Short mmCIF file of C-alpha atoms in Angstrom, two decimals:
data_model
loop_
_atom_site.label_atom_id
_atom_site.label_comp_id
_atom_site.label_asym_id
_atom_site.label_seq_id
_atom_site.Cartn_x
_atom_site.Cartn_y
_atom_site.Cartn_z
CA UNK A 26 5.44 -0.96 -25.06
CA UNK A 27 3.98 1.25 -22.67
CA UNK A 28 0.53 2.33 -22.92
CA UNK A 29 -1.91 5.07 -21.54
CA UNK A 30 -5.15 4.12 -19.82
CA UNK A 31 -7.73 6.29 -19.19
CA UNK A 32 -10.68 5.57 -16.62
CA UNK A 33 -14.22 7.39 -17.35
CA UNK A 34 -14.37 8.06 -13.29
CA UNK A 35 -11.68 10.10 -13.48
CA UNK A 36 -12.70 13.19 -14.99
CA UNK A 37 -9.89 14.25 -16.97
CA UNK A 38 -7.37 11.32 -16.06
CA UNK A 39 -5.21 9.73 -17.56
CA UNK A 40 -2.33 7.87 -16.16
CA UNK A 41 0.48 5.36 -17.50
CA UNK A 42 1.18 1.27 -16.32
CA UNK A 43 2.69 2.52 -12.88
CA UNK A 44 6.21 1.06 -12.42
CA UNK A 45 6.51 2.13 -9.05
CA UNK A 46 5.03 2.59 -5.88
CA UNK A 47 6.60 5.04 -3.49
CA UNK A 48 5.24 5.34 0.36
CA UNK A 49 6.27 8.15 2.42
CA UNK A 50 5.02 7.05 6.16
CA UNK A 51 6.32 10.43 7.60
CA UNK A 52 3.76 11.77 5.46
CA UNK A 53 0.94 9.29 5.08
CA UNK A 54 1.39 9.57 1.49
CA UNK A 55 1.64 6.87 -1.52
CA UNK A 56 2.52 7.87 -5.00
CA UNK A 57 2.15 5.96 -7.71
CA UNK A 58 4.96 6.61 -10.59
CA UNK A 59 5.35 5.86 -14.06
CA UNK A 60 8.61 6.70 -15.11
CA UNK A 61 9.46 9.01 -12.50
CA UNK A 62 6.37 10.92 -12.89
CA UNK A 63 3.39 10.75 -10.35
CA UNK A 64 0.79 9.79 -12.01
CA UNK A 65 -1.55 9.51 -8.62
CA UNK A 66 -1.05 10.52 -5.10
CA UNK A 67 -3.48 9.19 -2.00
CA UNK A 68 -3.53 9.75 1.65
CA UNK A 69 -3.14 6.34 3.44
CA UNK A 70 -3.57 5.12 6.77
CA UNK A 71 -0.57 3.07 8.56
CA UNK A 72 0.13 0.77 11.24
CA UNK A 73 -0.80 1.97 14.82
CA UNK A 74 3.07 2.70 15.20
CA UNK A 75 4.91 3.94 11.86
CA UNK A 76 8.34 4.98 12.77
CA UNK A 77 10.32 2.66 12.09
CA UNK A 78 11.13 -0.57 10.00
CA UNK A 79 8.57 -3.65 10.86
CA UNK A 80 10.79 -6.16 13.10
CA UNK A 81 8.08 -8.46 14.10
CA UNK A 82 4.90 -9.51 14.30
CA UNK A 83 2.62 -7.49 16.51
CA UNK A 84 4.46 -4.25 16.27
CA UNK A 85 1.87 -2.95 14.61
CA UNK A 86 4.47 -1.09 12.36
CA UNK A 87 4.96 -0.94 8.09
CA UNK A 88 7.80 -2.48 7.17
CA UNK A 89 10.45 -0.10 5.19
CA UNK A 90 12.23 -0.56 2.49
CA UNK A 91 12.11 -1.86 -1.21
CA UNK A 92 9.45 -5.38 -1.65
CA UNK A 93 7.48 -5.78 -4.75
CA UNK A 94 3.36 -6.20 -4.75
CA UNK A 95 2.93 -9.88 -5.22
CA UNK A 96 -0.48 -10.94 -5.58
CA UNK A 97 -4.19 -9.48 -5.77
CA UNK A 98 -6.52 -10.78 -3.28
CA UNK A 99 -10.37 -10.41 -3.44
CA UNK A 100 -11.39 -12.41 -0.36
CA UNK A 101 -9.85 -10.54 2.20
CA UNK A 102 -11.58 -9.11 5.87
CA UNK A 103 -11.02 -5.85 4.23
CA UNK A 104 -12.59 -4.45 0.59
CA UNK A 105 -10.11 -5.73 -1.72
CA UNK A 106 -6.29 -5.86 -0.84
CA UNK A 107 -2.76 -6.15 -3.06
CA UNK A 108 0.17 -8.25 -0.78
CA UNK A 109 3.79 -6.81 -0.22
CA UNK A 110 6.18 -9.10 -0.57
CA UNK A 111 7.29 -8.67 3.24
CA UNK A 112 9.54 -10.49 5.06
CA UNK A 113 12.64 -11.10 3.01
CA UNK A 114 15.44 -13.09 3.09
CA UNK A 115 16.91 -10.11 5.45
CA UNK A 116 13.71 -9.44 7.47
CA UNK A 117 13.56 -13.11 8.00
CA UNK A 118 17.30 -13.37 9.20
CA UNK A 119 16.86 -10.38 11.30
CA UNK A 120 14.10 -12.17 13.33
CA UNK A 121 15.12 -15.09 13.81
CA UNK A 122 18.39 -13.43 15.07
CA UNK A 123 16.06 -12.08 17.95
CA UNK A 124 14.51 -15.32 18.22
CA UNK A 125 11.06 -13.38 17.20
CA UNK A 126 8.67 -13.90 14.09
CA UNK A 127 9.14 -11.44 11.60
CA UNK A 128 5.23 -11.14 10.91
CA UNK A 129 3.64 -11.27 7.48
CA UNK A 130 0.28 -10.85 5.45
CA UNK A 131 1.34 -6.99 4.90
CA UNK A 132 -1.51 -5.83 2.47
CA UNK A 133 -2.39 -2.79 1.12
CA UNK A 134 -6.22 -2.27 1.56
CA UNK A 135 -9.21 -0.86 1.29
CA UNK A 136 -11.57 -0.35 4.65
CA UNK A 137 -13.00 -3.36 6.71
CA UNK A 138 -15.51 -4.80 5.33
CA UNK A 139 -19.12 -3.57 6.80
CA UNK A 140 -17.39 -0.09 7.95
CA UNK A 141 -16.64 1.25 4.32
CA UNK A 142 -19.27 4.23 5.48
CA UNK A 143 -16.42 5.48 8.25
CA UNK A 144 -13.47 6.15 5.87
CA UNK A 145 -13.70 9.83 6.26
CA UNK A 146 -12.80 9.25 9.82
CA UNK A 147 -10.31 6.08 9.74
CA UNK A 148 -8.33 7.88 6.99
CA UNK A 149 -7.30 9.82 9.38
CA UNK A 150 -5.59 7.71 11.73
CA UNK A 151 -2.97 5.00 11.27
CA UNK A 152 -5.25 1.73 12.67
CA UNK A 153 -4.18 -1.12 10.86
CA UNK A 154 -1.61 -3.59 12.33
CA UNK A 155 1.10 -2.68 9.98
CA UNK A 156 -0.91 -2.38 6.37
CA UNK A 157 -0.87 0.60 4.49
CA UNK A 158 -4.74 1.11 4.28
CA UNK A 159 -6.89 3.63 1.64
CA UNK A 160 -10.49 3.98 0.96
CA UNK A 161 -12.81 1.54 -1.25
CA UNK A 162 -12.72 4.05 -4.25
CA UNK A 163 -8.80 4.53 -4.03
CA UNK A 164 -8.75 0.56 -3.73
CA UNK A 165 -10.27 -0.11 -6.86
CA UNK A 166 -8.16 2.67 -8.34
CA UNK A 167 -5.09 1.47 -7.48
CA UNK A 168 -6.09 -2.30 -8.32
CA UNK A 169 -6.85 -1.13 -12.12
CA UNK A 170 -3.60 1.04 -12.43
CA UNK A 171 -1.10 -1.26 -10.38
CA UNK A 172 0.09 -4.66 -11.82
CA UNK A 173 1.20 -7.90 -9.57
CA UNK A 174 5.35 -7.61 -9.66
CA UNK A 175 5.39 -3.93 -9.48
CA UNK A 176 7.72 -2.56 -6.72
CA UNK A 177 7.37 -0.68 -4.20
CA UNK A 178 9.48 1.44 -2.06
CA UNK A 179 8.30 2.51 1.63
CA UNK A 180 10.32 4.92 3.88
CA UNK A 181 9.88 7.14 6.78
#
């Protein structure tokens, strides 16, 4: 049964279990869905080079298509950080059909950790080596509302 939660930092909010996470890297936009409905929308920051599927490590791109978010983790170089389930089985065969690593660790994350202060300036760039990045207080947002095994789609 799904249930409402409602978070006293959000004035007026109230949003569902998301059941889907949808990036749009033409954009620099992630929505989080519940049933089709956005229930939350945030600007994000990308790899250094977007366009374009991840195909291996170093590209400094975001992989596309459908992975799921796998695990929370709390220790990371960056404030908080939820893994994408990056490379599959096809990423993986892809790579090694180049005779290139596919690349891993895709996170998404809030800021490094000591430069929290410059997110009004970082937001605006795509700097990360192929994470999709937001600030501290959209981190711990999306960490409350989004659930290990959810999915998530990313396309250009």
């Amino acid at each position: 049964m799904r249930f409402f939660i409602c978070f006293l930092f959000l004035p007026f909010s109230c949003f569902a279990n998301v059941d889907l996470v949808r990036v749009d890297k033409s954009e620099n936009l992630m929505f989080l869905l519940w049933q089709g409905d956005v229930v939350r929308q945030y600007h994000i920051a990308l790899g250094e080079n977007p366009k374009g599927h991840k195909q291996q490590q170093g590209d400094e791109r975001t992989p596309e298509g459908r992975y799921y978010l796998d695990y929370k983790k709390e220790d990371s170089s960056f404030y908080r950080a939820m893994h994408i389930s990056y490379p599959n089985d096809e990423d993986l065969a892809n790579a090694k059909a180049r005779g290139v690593s596919a690349g891993g660790f895709i996170m998404v994350h809030g800021q490094k950790n000591g430069m929290e202060d410059l997110a009004p300036i970082t937001q605006r760039y795509n700097w990360t080596d192929g994470c999709i990045a937001l600030t501290n207080e959209e981190m711990d947002e999306f960490m409350a509302l989004v659930e290990v095994g959810t999915p998530i789609e990313i396309e250009w």
